Structures are given as C-alpha cells and as structure tokens.
Tab-separated table of C-alpha atoms in Angstrom:
chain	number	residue	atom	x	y	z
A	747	UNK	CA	10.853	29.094	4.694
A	748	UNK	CA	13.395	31.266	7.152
A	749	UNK	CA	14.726	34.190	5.253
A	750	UNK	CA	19.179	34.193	4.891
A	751	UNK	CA	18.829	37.078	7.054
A	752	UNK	CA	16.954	35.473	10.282
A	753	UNK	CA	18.804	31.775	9.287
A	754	UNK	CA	21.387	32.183	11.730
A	755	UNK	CA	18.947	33.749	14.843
A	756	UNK	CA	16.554	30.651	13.981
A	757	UNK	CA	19.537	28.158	14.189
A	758	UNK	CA	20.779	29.756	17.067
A	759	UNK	CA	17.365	29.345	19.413
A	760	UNK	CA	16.911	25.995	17.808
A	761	UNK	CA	20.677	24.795	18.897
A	762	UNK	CA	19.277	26.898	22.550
A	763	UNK	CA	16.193	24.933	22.517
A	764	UNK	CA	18.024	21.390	21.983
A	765	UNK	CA	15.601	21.269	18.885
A	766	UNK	CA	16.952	18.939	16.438
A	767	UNK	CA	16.045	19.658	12.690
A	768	UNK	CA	17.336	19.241	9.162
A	769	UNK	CA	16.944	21.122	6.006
A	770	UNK	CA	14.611	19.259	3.419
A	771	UNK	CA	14.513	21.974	1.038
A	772	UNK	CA	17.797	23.797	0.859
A	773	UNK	CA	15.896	26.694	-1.785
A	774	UNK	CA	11.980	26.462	-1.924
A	775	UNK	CA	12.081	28.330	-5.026
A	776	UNK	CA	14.455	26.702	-6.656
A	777	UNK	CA	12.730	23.847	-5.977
A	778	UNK	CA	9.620	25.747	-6.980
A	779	UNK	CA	11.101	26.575	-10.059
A	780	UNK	CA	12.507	23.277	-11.240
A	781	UNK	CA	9.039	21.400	-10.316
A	782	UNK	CA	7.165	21.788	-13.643
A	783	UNK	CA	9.257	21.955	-16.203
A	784	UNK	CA	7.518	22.373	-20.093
A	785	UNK	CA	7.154	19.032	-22.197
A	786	UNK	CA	7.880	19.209	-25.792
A	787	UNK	CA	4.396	17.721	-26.438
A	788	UNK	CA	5.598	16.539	-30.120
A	789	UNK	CA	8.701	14.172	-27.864
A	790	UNK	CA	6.249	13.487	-25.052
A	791	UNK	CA	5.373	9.209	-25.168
A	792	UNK	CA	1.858	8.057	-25.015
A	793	UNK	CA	0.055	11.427	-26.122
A	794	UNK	CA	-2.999	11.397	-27.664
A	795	UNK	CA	-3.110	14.082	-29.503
A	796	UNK	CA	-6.707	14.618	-29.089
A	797	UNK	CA	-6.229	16.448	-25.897
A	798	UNK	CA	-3.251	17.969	-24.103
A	799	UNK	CA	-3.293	15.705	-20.792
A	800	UNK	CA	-0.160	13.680	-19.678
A	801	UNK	CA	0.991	12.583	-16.164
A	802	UNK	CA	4.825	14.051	-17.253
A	803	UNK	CA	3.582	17.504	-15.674
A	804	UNK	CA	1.624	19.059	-13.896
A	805	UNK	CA	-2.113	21.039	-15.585
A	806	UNK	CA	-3.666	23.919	-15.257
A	807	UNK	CA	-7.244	23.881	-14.537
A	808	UNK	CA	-8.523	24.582	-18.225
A	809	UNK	CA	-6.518	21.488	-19.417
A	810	UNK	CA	-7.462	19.115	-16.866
A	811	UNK	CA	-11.576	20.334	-17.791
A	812	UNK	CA	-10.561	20.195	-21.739
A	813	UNK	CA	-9.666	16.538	-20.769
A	814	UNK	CA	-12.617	15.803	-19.038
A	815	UNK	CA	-14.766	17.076	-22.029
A	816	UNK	CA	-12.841	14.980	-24.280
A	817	UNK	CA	-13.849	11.895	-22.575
A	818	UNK	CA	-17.413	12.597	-22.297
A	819	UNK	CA	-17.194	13.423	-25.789
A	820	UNK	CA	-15.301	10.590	-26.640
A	821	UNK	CA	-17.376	7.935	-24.952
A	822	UNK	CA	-20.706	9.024	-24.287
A	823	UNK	CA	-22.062	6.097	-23.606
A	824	UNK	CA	-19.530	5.364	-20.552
A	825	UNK	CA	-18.748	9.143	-19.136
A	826	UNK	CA	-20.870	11.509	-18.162
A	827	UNK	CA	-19.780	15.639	-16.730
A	828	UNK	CA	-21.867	16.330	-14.815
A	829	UNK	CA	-21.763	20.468	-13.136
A	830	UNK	CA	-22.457	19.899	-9.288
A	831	UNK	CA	-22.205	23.876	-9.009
A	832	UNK	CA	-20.091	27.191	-9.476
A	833	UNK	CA	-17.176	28.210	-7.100
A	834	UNK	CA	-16.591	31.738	-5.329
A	835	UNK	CA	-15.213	32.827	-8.770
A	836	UNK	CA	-17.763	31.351	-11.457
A	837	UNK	CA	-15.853	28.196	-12.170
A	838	UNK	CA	-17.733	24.985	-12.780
A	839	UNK	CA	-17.390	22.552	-10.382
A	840	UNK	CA	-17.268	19.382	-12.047
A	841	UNK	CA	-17.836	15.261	-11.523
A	842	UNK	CA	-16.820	12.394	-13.462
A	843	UNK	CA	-19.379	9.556	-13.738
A	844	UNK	CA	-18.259	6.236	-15.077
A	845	UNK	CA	-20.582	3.866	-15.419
A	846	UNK	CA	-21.409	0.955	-17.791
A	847	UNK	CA	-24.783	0.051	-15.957
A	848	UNK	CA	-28.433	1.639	-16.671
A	849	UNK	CA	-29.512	0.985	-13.348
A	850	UNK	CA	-30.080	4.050	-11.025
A	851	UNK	CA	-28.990	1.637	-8.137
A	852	UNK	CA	-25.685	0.643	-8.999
A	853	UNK	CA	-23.715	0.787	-5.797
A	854	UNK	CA	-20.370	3.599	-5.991
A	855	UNK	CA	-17.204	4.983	-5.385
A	856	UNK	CA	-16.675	8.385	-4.807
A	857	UNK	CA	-13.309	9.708	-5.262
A	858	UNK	CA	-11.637	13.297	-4.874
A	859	UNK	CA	-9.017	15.552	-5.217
A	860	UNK	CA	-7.821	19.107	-4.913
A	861	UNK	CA	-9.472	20.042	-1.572
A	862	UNK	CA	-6.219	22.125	-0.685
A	863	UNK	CA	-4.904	24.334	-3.770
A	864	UNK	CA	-1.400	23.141	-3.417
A	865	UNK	CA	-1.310	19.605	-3.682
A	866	UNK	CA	-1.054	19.410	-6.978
A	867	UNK	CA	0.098	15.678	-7.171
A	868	UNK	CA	-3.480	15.169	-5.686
A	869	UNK	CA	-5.598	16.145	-9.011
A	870	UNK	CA	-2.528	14.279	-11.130
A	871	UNK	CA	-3.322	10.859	-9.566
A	872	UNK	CA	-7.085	11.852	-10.057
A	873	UNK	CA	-6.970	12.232	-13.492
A	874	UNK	CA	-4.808	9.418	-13.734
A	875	UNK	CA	-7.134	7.046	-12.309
A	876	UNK	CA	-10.355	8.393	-14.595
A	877	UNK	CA	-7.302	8.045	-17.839
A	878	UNK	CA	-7.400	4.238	-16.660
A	879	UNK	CA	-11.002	3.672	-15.918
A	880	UNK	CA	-12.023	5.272	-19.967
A	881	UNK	CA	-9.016	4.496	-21.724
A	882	UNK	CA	-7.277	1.263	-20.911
A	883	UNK	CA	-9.436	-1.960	-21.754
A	884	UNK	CA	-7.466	-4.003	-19.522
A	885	UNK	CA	-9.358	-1.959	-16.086
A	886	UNK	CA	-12.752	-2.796	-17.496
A	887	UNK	CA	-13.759	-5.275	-14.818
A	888	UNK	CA	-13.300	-2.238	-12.342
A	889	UNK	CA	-16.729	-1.377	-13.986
A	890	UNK	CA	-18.397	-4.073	-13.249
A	891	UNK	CA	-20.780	-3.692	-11.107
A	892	UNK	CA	-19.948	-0.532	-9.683
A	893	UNK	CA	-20.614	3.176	-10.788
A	894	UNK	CA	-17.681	5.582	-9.913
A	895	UNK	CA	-17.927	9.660	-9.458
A	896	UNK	CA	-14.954	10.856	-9.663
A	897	UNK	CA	-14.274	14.768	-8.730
A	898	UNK	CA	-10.471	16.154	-9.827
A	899	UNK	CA	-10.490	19.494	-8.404
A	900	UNK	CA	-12.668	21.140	-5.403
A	901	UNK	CA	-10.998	24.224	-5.239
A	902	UNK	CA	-10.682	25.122	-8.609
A	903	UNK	CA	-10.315	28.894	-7.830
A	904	UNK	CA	-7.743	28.342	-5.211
A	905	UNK	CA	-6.032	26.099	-7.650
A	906	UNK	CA	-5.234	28.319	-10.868
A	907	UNK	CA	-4.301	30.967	-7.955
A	908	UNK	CA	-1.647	27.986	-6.428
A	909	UNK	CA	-0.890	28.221	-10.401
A	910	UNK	CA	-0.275	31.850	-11.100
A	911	UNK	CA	0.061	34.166	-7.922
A	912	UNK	CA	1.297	31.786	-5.055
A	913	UNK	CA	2.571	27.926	-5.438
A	914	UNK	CA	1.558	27.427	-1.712
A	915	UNK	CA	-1.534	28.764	-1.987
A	916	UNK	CA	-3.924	26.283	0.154
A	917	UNK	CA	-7.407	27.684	1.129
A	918	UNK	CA	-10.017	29.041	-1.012
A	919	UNK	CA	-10.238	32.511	-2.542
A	920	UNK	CA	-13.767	33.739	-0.434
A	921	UNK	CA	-13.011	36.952	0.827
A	922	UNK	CA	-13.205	37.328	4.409
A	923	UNK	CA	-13.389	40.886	4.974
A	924	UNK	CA	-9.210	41.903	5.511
A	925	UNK	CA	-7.302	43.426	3.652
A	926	UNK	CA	-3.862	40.545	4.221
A	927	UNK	CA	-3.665	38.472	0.624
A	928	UNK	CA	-2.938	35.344	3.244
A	929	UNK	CA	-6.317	36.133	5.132
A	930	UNK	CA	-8.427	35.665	1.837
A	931	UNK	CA	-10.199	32.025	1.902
A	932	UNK	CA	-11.328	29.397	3.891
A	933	UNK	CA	-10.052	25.802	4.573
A	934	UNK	CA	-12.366	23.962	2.874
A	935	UNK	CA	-11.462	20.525	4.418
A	936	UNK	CA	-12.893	22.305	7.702
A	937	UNK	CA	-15.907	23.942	6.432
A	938	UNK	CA	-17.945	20.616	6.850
A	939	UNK	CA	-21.202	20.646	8.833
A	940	UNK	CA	-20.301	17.884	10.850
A	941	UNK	CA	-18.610	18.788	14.256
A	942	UNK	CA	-17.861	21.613	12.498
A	943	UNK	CA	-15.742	24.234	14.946
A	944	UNK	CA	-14.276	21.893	17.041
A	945	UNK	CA	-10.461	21.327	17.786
A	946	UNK	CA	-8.267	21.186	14.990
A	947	UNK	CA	-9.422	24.001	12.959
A	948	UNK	CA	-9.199	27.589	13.884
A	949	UNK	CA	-11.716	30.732	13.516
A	950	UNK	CA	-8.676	33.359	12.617
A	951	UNK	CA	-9.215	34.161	8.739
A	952	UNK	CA	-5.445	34.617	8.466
A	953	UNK	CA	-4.928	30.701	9.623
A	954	UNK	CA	-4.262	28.256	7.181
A	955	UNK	CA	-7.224	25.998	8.895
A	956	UNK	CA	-9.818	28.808	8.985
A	957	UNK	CA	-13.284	26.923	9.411
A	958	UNK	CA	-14.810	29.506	7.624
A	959	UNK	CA	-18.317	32.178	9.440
A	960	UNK	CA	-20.359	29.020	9.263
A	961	UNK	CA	-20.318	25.367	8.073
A	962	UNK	CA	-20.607	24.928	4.308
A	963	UNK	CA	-20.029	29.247	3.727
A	964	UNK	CA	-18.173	28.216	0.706
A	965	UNK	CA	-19.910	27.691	-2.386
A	966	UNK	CA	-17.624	24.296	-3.386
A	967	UNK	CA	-18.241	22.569	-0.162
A	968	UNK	CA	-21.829	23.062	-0.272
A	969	UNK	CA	-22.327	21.940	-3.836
A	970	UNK	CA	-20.296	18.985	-2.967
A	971	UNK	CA	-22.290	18.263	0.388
A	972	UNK	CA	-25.333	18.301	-2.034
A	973	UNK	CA	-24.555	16.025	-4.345
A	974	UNK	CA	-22.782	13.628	-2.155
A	975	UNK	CA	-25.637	13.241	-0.315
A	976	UNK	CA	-28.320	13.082	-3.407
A	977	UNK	CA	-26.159	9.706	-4.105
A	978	UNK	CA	-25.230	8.701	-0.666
A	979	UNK	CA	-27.860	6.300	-0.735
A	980	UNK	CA	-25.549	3.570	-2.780
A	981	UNK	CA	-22.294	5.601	-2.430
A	982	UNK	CA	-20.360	2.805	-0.165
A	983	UNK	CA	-16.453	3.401	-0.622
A	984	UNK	CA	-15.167	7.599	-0.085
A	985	UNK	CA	-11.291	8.336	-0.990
A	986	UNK	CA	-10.356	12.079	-0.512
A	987	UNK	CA	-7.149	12.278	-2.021
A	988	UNK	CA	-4.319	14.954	-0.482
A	989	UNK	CA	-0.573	15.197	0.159
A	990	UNK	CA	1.455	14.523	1.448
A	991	UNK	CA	2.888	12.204	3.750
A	992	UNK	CA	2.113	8.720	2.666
A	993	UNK	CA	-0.650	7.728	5.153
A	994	UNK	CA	-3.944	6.167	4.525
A	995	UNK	CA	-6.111	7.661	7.830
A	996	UNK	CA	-9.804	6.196	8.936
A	997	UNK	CA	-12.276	8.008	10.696
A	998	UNK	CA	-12.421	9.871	13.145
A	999	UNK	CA	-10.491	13.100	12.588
A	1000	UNK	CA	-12.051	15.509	15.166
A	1001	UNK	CA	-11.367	13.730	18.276
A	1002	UNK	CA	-9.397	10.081	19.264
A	1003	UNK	CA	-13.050	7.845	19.266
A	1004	UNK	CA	-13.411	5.612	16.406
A	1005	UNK	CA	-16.653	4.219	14.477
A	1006	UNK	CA	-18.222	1.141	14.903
A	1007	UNK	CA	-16.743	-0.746	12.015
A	1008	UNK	CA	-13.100	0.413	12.553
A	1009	UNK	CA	-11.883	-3.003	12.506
A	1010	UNK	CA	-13.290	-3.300	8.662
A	1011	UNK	CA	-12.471	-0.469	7.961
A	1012	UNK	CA	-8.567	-1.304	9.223
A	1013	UNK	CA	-8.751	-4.481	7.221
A	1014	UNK	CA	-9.489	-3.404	3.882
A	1015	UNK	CA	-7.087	-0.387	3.889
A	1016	UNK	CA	-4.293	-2.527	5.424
A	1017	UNK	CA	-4.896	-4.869	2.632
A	1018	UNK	CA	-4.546	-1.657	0.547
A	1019	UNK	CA	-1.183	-0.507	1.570
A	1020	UNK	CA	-0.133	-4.039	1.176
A	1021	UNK	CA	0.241	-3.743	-2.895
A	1022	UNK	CA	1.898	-0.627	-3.037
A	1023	UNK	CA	5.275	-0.964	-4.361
A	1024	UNK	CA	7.271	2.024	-4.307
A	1025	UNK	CA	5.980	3.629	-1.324
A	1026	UNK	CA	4.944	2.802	1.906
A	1027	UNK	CA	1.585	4.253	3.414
A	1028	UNK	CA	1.377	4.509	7.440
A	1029	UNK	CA	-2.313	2.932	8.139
A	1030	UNK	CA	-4.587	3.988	10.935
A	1031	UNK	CA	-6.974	6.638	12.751
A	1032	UNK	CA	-6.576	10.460	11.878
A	1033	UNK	CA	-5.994	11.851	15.308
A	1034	UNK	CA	-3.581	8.613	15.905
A	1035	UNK	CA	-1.025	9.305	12.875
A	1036	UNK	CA	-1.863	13.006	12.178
A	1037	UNK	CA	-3.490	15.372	13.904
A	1038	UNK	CA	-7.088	16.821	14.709
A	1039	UNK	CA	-8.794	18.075	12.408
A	1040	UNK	CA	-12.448	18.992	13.082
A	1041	UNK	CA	-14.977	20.186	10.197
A	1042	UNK	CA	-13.123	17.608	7.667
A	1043	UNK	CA	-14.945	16.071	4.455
A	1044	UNK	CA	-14.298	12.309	5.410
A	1045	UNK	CA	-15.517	12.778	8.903
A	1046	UNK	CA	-19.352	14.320	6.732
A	1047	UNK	CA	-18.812	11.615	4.566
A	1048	UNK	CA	-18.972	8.850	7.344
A	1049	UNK	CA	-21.386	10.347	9.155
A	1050	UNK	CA	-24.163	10.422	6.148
A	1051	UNK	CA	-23.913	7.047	5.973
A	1052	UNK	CA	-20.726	6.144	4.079
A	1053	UNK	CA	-19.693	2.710	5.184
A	1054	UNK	CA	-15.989	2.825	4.069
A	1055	UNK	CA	-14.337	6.365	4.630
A	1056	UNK	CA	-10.526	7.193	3.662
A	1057	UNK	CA	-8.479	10.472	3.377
A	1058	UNK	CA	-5.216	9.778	1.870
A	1059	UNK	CA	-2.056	11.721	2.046
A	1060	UNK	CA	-0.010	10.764	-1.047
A	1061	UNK	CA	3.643	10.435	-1.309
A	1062	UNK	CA	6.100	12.461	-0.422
A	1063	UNK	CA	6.702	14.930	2.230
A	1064	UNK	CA	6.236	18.742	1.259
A	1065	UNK	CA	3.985	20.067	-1.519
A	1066	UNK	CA	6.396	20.985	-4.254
A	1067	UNK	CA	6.780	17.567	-5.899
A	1068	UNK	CA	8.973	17.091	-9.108
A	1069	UNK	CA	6.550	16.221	-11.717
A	1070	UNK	CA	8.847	13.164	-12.398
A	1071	UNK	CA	7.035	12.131	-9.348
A	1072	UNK	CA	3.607	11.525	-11.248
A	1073	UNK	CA	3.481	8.639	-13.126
A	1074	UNK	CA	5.682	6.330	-10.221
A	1075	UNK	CA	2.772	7.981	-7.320
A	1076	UNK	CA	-0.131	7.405	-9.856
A	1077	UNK	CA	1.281	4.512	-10.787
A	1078	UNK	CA	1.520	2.491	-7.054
A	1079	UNK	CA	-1.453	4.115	-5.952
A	1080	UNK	CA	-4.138	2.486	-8.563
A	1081	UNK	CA	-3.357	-0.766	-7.277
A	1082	UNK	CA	-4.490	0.007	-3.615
A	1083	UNK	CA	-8.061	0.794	-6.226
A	1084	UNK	CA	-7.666	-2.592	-7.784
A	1085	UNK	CA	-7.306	-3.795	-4.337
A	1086	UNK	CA	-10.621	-1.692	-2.953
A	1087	UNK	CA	-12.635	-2.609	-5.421
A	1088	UNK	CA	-11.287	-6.343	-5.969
A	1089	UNK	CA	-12.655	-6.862	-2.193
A	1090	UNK	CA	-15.621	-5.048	-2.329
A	1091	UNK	CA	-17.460	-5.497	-5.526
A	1092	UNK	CA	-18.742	-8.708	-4.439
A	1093	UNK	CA	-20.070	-7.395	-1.350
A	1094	UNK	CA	-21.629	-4.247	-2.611
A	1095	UNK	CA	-25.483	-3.991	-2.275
A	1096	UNK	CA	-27.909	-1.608	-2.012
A	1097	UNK	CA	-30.304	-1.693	0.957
C-alpha cells in the first residue's frame, strides 16, 4: 500500500527500526486486476443455466439475489426469502430459510456473510453452502432435524461499492457528516449493542472500526439484531463468516474473559478444524489469536442466548483472493458444517 515514491523512506525507517517485513503483494492492483477474471459462461462446468451463479468468480450483488430467487422459486416447498429489512441505500436485506420440517420449533443454524464489504470470498462460501443444502441430494441429512437461516450479504450497499468504486471498501455507506469518501460508513461488526464502545473499536468516522453515533445506527445491523432475536429462541449454532486469516475464534471478543461453556465450545470447533484438508484454521478465543474487538456480532449473538458462537476468518491472508481460490475454500470449509451439525443434531432441543 506504500506509494514507489515513499518505498524507499518506508524501507529506510523500517531497516532504522530493526522492523523485519516482507512484501506479500508486490502490485495490489495488479493483483486487483487479475482477481476476477470473466468466465465464458457457455465453457464454464457445472452451470445451470437457469441462473448465472458459479463458485469460478466472484458476483455482484444482483446475481447472488437472482440466485437466491431462483431457489425459492425452484423449491418452494424447501426455501423460503425471506426480507429482514432495507439497507442505508434501499437494498433488501435478505435470509435464506431451509427447512424440510413444519414445525415452528425446529432447532437452527444461523449462518452469515458479508459483514465487511471486501471479503468477498466470505459471501462465495455462503452461497456455496445454501448451493449444497438445495441442490445436492447427497447433503439431505443436514436437514434433518434442523432448520438453517442462512444470510449471504449484510452490507449489501457497501458491497456493490467494494464492486464498482473501491475493491477495499470495508464499512458501510451511512453518511457520517464529512466530507472524506474514507469517512463515509460505519463498521458494522462494531455497531452491536452489546459492550458496544469498548476497546477495540474506535469513535473517529474516518477509522476503519468506527462503532458508529450509537449501537445498532445502521439500518442492516438493526434488522439483523431483530430477526436474530425473533428466532433466538431455538437458534443454537451462530457462524459469522469473514476473511481472512484462517482462524476459527470463540467468544469473547471485547475483552480476554471467556463464557461459561468455553470448554464445549473449544471441543466442537477443534473437532471442526480437524476435517479441513487444504487449510489449516488456528482455534481459540478472539482476544487470544486476534485482537479486541468490542461491539462485534458474535459477542450479541452469545449474549442473547446463543449456546454455540463462532466468527470465522477464512483462508488466506489479505482480501484480494484469486477467484481460483473459491471452490478449494468452499470446498474444505463445508466439511467443518458436516462436522457441526454431525455432532450436534442429536443434541439439539428446544427448551
């Protein structure tokens, strides 16, 4: 991110410093530039030509919706789109439910992606998973049992704007009353009522981790709040999906305490990581393997109730990921959800 004509001052203080470092993108927009590169749909394998959705490249947001109309189109009596609420700019914000049962008790998973506009691989491996729940027979025991709600994309505004305007776009597109482009938004992964403000998140509009005026100002994290919590009551497994950095973290994020059933918590997601294949995922508290980060969605989520909380950093370090990447992350990731489910079905009730 230094520009050729500060390279050598930065290098300099580094070497000054005794700083080591090394160069993981030699030129971000190259790399930018080479990340998405247009399928010949007609040559692309395993289309259905019903809908332009693959996991060979990356989607814009009306592509990723057109899919998600297809299925509840396609298999009405299994999918249902349901419109939790409108973002800043008057997109829907929309869940996936899967279900097989007619029971309003069926005990669920809630899974999500997109909270930060540039993590594109995030909403890929989301998709991907609903493609395998609806469209491959051989995943139909993961219904069983279990009802899933499945949400792609948060931050659909600050997506399409990661799309067209800036690729590292991350907050979303609120204004916030100055005139900088990079002091538009919020962080919505810190706009979350609970310990909302604390360490880890930062009240300067410009930051990257702006908490927002208040807790739940933005429109998408307060129509999620709502309907998380109008299902909370048999909601008992919560994946937020993000990237990257291959790490699947437990609660808690805003300070180094843990909750009361870390230790089954721990087991299940160690058990996780253990069937991944291509890539290995660090395991353990937030704070411990990351950072701080007060105001968070997973930190809400457990504290409404949730009994088993992950946020997961996918594979691999930086956000512009070759889209060859897809399929191979998707791939190894839904069998850590084979693996969740697999040990939890059985013990699923609803009190």
């Amino acid at each position: 991110m230094v520009p050729p004509r500060h390279q050598k001052e930065i290098k300099q203080k580094l070497k000054e410093a005794k700083i080591p470092y090394e160069i993981e993108i030699l030129d971000l927009q190259k790399a930018i530039n080479n990340e998405n590169p247009i399928v010949n749909v007609s040559s692309a394998t395993n289309r259905n030509t019903a809908y332009d959705m693959s996991w060979t490249q990356y989607h814009r947001l009306n592509e990723i919706y057109d899919y998600l109309s297809y299925l509840a189109d396609t298999y009405p009596c299994l999918v249902q789109l349901i419109n939790i609420g409108t973002s800043y700019e008057g997109r829907p914000l929309y869940v996936v439910h899967i279900s097989n049962s007619t029971s309003a008790h069926t005990p669920a998973i809630w899974i999500d992606g997109t909270f930060h506009a540039r993590e594109w691989i995030s909403p890929a491996v989301v998709t991907y998973i609903i493609h395998q729940l609806v469209e491959e027979p051989a995943n139909l025991k993961l219904l069983q049992n279990v009802d899933w709600y499945i949400m792609p994309v948060v931050n659909p505004d600050g997506y399409e704007y990661s799309h067209v305007r800036n690729r590292l776009w991350r907050k979303t597109r609120s204004p916030t009353g100055l005139d900088s482009p990079k002091c538009q938004g919020v962080d919505a992964n810190r706009n979350f009522e609970f310990k909302w403000g604390a360490s880890g998140s930062s009240s300067n509009p410009c930051s990257q981790v702006y908490k927002g005026p208040k807790a739940f100002s933005e429109p998408e994290t307060l129509a999620y709040a709502n309907f998380i919590s109008s299902i909370s009551y048999k909601l008992k497994l919560y994946l937020t999906l993000h990237s990257s950095g291959q790490m699947i973290m437990l609660p808690w994020g805003y300070h180094r305490v843990l909750p009361h059933n870390f230790d089954d918590i721990l087991d299940l997601a160690l058990k996780a990581a253990c069937k991944f294949k291509t890539f290995n995922y660090k395991v353990g508290n937030t704070v411990d393997i990351l950072y701080r980060a007060s105001g968070n969605s997973a930190d809400w989520a457990k504290s409404i109730g949730i009994e088993y909380v992950y946020s997961v950093e996918l594979p691999i370090r930086g956000f512009v990921l070759p889209a060859s990447n897809i399929l191979p992350v998707s791939q190894d990731f839904f069998r850590a959800i084979d693996v969740f489910i697999a040990a939890k079905v059985s013990s699923l009730t609803v009190l």
